[in-house]
Coordinates of C-alpha atoms in Angstrom, one line a residue:
M9 CA -13.2 7.2 46.0
G10 CA -14.2 9.3 43.1
I11 CA -16.9 11.9 42.4
P12 CA -19.8 10.9 40.2
E13 CA -19.4 12.2 36.7
A14 CA -21.7 12.6 33.7
V15 CA -20.4 11.6 30.3
C16 CA -22.7 13.2 27.6
P17 CA -22.5 14.5 24.1
A18 CA -21.3 18.0 23.9
N19 CA -24.9 19.1 23.9
P20 CA -27.2 16.2 24.9
L21 CA -30.3 18.3 24.6
G22 CA -29.6 19.5 21.1
D23 CA -28.8 23.0 19.9
L24 CA -29.5 25.8 22.3
G25 CA -32.1 27.3 20.0
A26 CA -33.7 24.0 19.2
A27 CA -36.4 22.0 20.9
P28 CA -35.1 19.6 23.6
S29 CA -34.3 16.1 22.3
S30 CA -35.2 13.2 24.6
S31 CA -33.0 10.9 22.5
G32 CA -30.1 13.2 23.4
L33 CA -30.7 12.5 27.0
D34 CA -30.6 8.8 26.4
N35 CA -27.0 9.1 25.1
C36 CA -25.8 10.4 28.5
L37 CA -23.8 7.9 30.7
V38 CA -23.6 8.9 34.3
I39 CA -20.8 7.0 36.1
L40 CA -20.9 6.7 39.9
P41 CA -17.6 6.0 41.7
N42 CA -16.9 2.4 42.4
D43 CA -16.6 3.1 46.1
S44 CA -19.1 6.0 46.3
F45 CA -19.9 4.7 49.7
S46 CA -18.3 2.0 51.8
G47 CA -20.1 -1.2 51.4
Y48 CA -20.9 -0.5 47.7
A49 CA -19.4 -1.9 44.6
A50 CA -20.0 -0.9 41.0
S51 CA -22.6 -3.0 39.2
S52 CA -21.9 -4.2 35.7
A53 CA -25.4 -3.5 34.7
V54 CA -26.2 -0.1 33.1
L55 CA -29.7 1.0 34.2
K56 CA -31.9 3.5 32.5
E57 CA -33.8 6.0 34.6
N58 CA -36.1 8.1 32.4
G59 CA -33.3 9.3 30.2
P60 CA -29.5 8.9 30.9
S61 CA -27.9 5.6 31.5
I62 CA -26.7 5.3 35.0
L63 CA -24.0 2.9 36.3
Q64 CA -25.6 2.1 39.7
P65 CA -23.7 0.8 42.8
T66 CA -24.8 -2.6 44.0
R67 CA -26.3 -2.6 47.5
Q68 CA -24.4 -4.7 50.0
A69 CA -25.8 -6.3 53.2
D70 CA -23.8 -4.0 55.4
D71 CA -25.0 -0.8 53.8
R72 CA -26.5 1.8 56.1
P73 CA -30.2 2.5 55.7
E74 CA -31.8 5.4 53.9
L75 CA -34.8 7.2 55.4
E76 CA -37.8 4.9 55.4
G77 CA -40.5 5.3 52.7
D78 CA -40.5 7.4 49.6
D79 CA -38.4 10.5 49.7
E80 CA -40.9 13.0 48.3
I81 CA -38.5 15.9 48.4
W82 CA -35.8 14.1 46.5
L83 CA -38.2 12.8 43.9
Q84 CA -39.5 16.3 43.4
M85 CA -36.0 17.7 43.2
R86 CA -35.1 15.2 40.5
A87 CA -38.2 16.1 38.5
E88 CA -37.4 19.8 38.8
A89 CA -33.8 19.2 37.7
R90 CA -34.9 17.2 34.7
H91 CA -37.4 19.9 33.7
D92 CA -34.8 22.6 34.0
A93 CA -32.3 20.6 31.9
E94 CA -34.8 20.3 29.1
V95 CA -35.9 24.0 29.3
Q96 CA -32.3 25.3 29.6
P97 CA -30.0 22.9 27.8
V98 CA -26.9 24.9 28.8
L99 CA -27.5 23.6 32.3
A100 CA -28.0 20.0 31.4
S101 CA -24.5 18.7 32.3
Y102 CA -24.5 20.8 35.5
L103 CA -27.8 19.4 36.6
Y104 CA -26.9 15.8 35.8
S105 CA -23.6 16.0 37.7
T106 CA -25.1 17.7 40.7
I107 CA -28.5 16.1 41.0
L108 CA -29.5 13.5 38.4
A109 CA -26.3 11.4 38.6
H110 CA -27.0 10.6 42.3
R111 CA -29.4 8.1 43.9
S112 CA -30.2 10.1 47.1
L113 CA -30.4 13.7 48.3
E114 CA -27.5 13.0 50.7
R115 CA -25.1 12.0 48.0
A116 CA -26.2 14.9 45.7
L117 CA -25.8 17.4 48.6
A118 CA -22.4 15.9 49.6
F119 CA -21.2 16.2 46.0
H120 CA -22.3 19.8 45.7
L121 CA -20.9 20.8 49.1
G122 CA -17.6 19.0 48.4
N123 CA -17.2 21.0 45.2
K124 CA -18.2 24.3 46.8
L125 CA -15.9 24.0 49.8
S126 CA -12.9 22.4 48.1
S127 CA -9.6 24.2 47.6
T128 CA -6.3 23.4 46.1
T129 CA -5.2 21.6 49.3
L130 CA -8.6 20.3 50.5
L131 CA -9.9 18.1 47.7
S132 CA -13.5 17.7 46.7
T133 CA -13.2 13.9 46.7
Q134 CA -12.0 14.0 50.3
L135 CA -14.9 16.3 51.3
Y136 CA -17.4 14.1 49.5
N137 CA -16.3 11.1 51.4
L138 CA -16.4 12.9 54.7
I139 CA -19.8 14.5 54.1
V140 CA -21.6 11.6 52.7
D141 CA -20.4 9.3 55.5
T142 CA -21.5 11.9 58.1
F143 CA -25.0 12.1 56.5
M144 CA -25.4 8.4 56.2
D145 CA -24.3 7.7 59.8
D146 CA -26.7 10.2 61.3
V147 CA -30.5 9.9 60.7
E148 CA -31.1 13.1 62.7
I149 CA -28.9 15.1 60.2
R150 CA -30.8 13.5 57.3
E151 CA -34.1 14.6 58.8
S152 CA -32.8 18.1 59.5
V153 CA -31.6 18.5 55.9
R154 CA -35.1 17.8 54.7
A155 CA -36.7 20.0 57.3
D156 CA -34.4 22.9 56.4
I157 CA -35.0 22.6 52.6
K158 CA -38.8 22.5 53.3
A159 CA -38.5 25.6 55.5
V160 CA -36.7 27.5 52.7
R161 CA -39.2 26.5 50.1
E162 CA -42.2 27.4 52.2
R163 CA -41.0 30.7 53.8
D164 CA -38.9 32.3 51.1
P165 CA -41.0 33.5 48.1
A166 CA -37.7 33.8 46.1
C167 CA -37.2 30.1 46.3
V168 CA -38.8 28.6 43.2
S169 CA -38.0 24.9 43.8
Y170 CA -36.2 22.4 46.0
S171 CA -33.5 22.0 43.4
H172 CA -33.0 25.8 43.3
C173 CA -32.6 25.8 47.1
M174 CA -30.0 23.0 47.1
L175 CA -28.0 24.4 44.3
N176 CA -28.1 28.1 44.9
F177 CA -29.2 29.1 48.4
K178 CA -26.0 29.6 50.4
G179 CA -27.8 29.9 53.7
F180 CA -29.1 26.3 53.2
L181 CA -25.7 25.0 52.1
A182 CA -23.9 26.8 55.0
C183 CA -26.3 25.2 57.5
Q184 CA -25.8 21.7 56.2
A185 CA -22.0 22.2 56.2
Y186 CA -22.3 23.3 59.8
R187 CA -24.2 20.1 60.6
V188 CA -21.3 18.1 59.3
A189 CA -18.8 20.2 61.3
H190 CA -20.9 20.0 64.5
R191 CA -20.9 16.2 64.4
L192 CA -17.2 16.1 63.8
W193 CA -16.8 18.5 66.8
N194 CA -18.8 16.2 69.0
Q195 CA -16.6 13.3 67.9
G196 CA -13.5 15.1 69.1
R197 CA -12.3 15.8 65.5
I198 CA -11.8 19.4 66.4
S199 CA -9.2 20.5 63.8
L200 CA -11.3 19.1 61.0
A201 CA -14.5 20.7 62.3
L202 CA -12.7 24.1 62.5
A203 CA -11.3 23.7 59.0
I204 CA -14.8 23.2 57.6
Q205 CA -16.0 26.2 59.6
S206 CA -13.3 28.3 58.0
R207 CA -14.1 27.1 54.5
V208 CA -17.8 27.9 55.0
S209 CA -16.9 31.4 56.2
E210 CA -14.7 32.0 53.2
V211 CA -17.1 30.6 50.6
F212 CA -20.5 31.5 51.9
A213 CA -19.7 34.5 54.3
V214 CA -21.5 32.6 57.1
D215 CA -19.5 32.0 60.3
I216 CA -21.1 29.3 62.6
H217 CA -18.9 27.8 65.3
P218 CA -19.2 24.0 65.1
A219 CA -19.9 23.7 68.8
A220 CA -23.1 25.8 68.5
K221 CA -26.3 23.9 68.7
I222 CA -28.9 24.4 66.0
G223 CA -32.3 22.7 65.6
K224 CA -34.1 21.8 62.4
G225 CA -36.4 23.6 60.0
I226 CA -33.9 26.5 59.9
L227 CA -34.0 29.3 57.3
F228 CA -30.9 31.5 56.8
D229 CA -32.4 34.0 54.4
H230 CA -29.7 35.6 52.2
A231 CA -27.3 34.5 55.1
T232 CA -24.4 36.9 54.2
G233 CA -22.7 38.0 57.4
V234 CA -24.5 35.6 59.8
V235 CA -22.3 34.9 62.9
I236 CA -23.3 32.3 65.5
G237 CA -20.9 31.8 68.5
E238 CA -19.6 28.8 70.2
T239 CA -22.1 28.4 73.0
A240 CA -25.2 29.7 71.2
T241 CA -28.2 27.5 70.7
V242 CA -30.9 27.9 68.1
G243 CA -34.2 26.0 68.4
D244 CA -36.4 24.5 65.7
S245 CA -38.3 26.4 63.0
V246 CA -36.2 29.5 63.3
S247 CA -35.8 32.1 60.6
I248 CA -32.6 34.3 60.6
L249 CA -31.9 37.0 58.0
H250 CA -28.5 38.3 56.8
H251 CA -26.0 40.1 59.0
V252 CA -27.4 38.7 62.3
T253 CA -25.0 38.2 65.1
L254 CA -25.5 35.8 68.1
G255 CA -22.4 36.9 69.9
G256 CA -20.7 37.0 73.3
T257 CA -20.0 40.1 75.5
G258 CA -16.3 39.9 75.8
K259 CA -13.1 37.8 75.8
Y260 CA -14.1 35.5 78.7
G261 CA -14.9 31.9 78.1
G262 CA -17.8 29.8 79.4
D263 CA -21.4 29.9 78.4
R264 CA -21.5 33.4 76.8
H265 CA -23.9 33.3 73.8
P266 CA -27.6 33.7 73.2
K267 CA -30.2 30.9 73.6
V268 CA -32.8 31.3 70.8
G269 CA -36.1 29.4 71.3
N270 CA -38.4 27.7 68.8
G271 CA -40.2 29.6 66.1
V272 CA -38.2 32.8 66.5
L273 CA -37.8 35.4 63.7
I274 CA -34.6 37.5 63.8
G275 CA -34.6 40.4 61.3
A276 CA -31.7 41.6 59.2
G277 CA -28.8 43.2 60.9
A278 CA -30.0 42.3 64.4
T279 CA -27.3 41.8 67.1
I280 CA -28.0 39.6 70.2
L281 CA -25.2 39.6 72.7
G282 CA -24.6 37.5 75.8
N283 CA -26.0 34.5 77.5
I284 CA -29.6 35.6 77.3
K285 CA -32.8 33.8 76.3
I286 CA -35.0 34.7 73.3
G287 CA -38.3 33.0 74.1
D288 CA -40.2 30.7 71.9
G289 CA -42.1 32.6 69.1
A290 CA -40.4 35.9 69.7
K291 CA -39.6 38.4 67.0
I292 CA -36.5 40.6 66.9
G293 CA -36.8 43.6 64.6
A294 CA -34.2 44.4 61.9
G295 CA -31.2 46.3 63.2
S296 CA -32.0 45.8 66.9
V297 CA -29.4 45.4 69.6
V298 CA -30.7 43.0 72.2
L299 CA -28.8 42.7 75.5
I300 CA -31.5 41.3 77.9
E301 CA -34.0 38.5 77.8
V302 CA -36.9 38.6 75.4
P303 CA -40.1 36.9 76.7
P304 CA -41.9 34.3 74.5
S305 CA -44.3 35.6 71.8
T306 CA -43.2 39.2 72.1
T307 CA -41.5 41.7 69.7
A308 CA -38.2 43.5 70.6
V309 CA -37.2 46.4 68.4
G310 CA -34.6 49.2 68.5
N311 CA -31.1 50.0 69.8
P312 CA -31.1 49.2 72.6
A313 CA -34.1 46.9 72.0
R314 CA -37.4 47.4 73.9
L315 CA -40.6 45.4 73.8
V316 CA -43.5 46.5 71.7
G317 CA -46.3 47.4 74.1
G318 CA -44.0 48.0 77.0
K319 CA -42.1 45.9 79.5
T320 CA -45.0 45.4 81.9
T321 CA -47.7 44.4 79.4
P322 CA -45.9 43.7 76.1
S323 CA -48.0 42.9 73.0
R324 CA -48.4 39.2 72.4
L325 CA -47.9 37.5 69.0
T326 CA -50.7 35.1 68.0
E327 CA -48.8 33.5 65.1
I328 CA -45.4 31.9 64.8
P329 CA -43.2 34.7 63.4
S330 CA -40.6 32.5 61.8
E331 CA -43.4 31.1 59.6
T332 CA -45.3 34.3 58.8
M333 CA -42.0 36.2 58.1
D334 CA -43.8 39.4 59.0
H335 CA -41.1 42.0 59.7
T336 CA -43.0 45.3 59.9
S337 CA -46.6 45.0 61.3
F338 CA -45.5 46.1 64.7
I339 CA -44.5 49.5 63.6
S340 CA -47.7 51.3 64.4
E341 CA -47.6 50.1 68.0
W342 CA -43.9 50.7 68.4
S343 CA -43.4 54.2 67.0
D344 CA -45.2 57.1 65.4
Y345 CA -42.3 57.6 63.1
V346 CA -43.2 58.9 59.6
I347 CA -41.1 60.1 56.7

């Protein structure tokens, strides 16, 4: 099976300093692999889709289903990519090969991850096959991909578009690669799952054990240095910043990592150790070291961490911290520190 490729003129959108040329786009031919997915065969018809000609695969009776209904995120992503290609012609070939040459978000993401994680001995074509089959076999993963990309777009003001997230946000990419590795782990394909974990760690500087359990609507903001251990669990709609560790307390096996609830916000550089529970809607301040349970809808800050408002009657959060992304409003209650 091959990777989709875009065959275009040297500059399909005209000279870099000139106005974009729609006729230049029409001259592109995007070729999808004959066996881009088991159950597909190349069609002899060349279809036009608002610009480049695309050699589309023919749907077979045994093809696995896509998500029902219109995929609004994918449609928006394609519109963004086309706009960017016209505004920045130097990116045209890149955007066609990564987004516009594909007929679904799953295939575009599999192509991009396959290229990112490949090495001289682990080929991008092999990874593309593996990732796209994993996506298409598991509707829960497909739903999680969309929930994650939505979370990034809504919570991170630095994310300007869905296409920007998929192409450039390594936290999002690392999370989707984890989802593939997690499914492989659950299938008993341990060595392959660990190989993907290793490549993700090398490429994105994010180390998530494939046995960890992570929900959907996840934001890994910046993501560099995030470590999530083997028996850790992370709920839905959680936001985690860079250099966060969900770790164990020693060399002993068993259930030894944190259990993070829904809607939790974990600030940059926070370390949470041991089989402890971080309750739904809790907030962990940046740089905190948490060694004991944190109740729901409370804020834990410091080294060692303590609850804002005190252990007996801690202050209660009224909003979901992972969505508000508010990292500092607790300061006046927690400390009289001034510079």
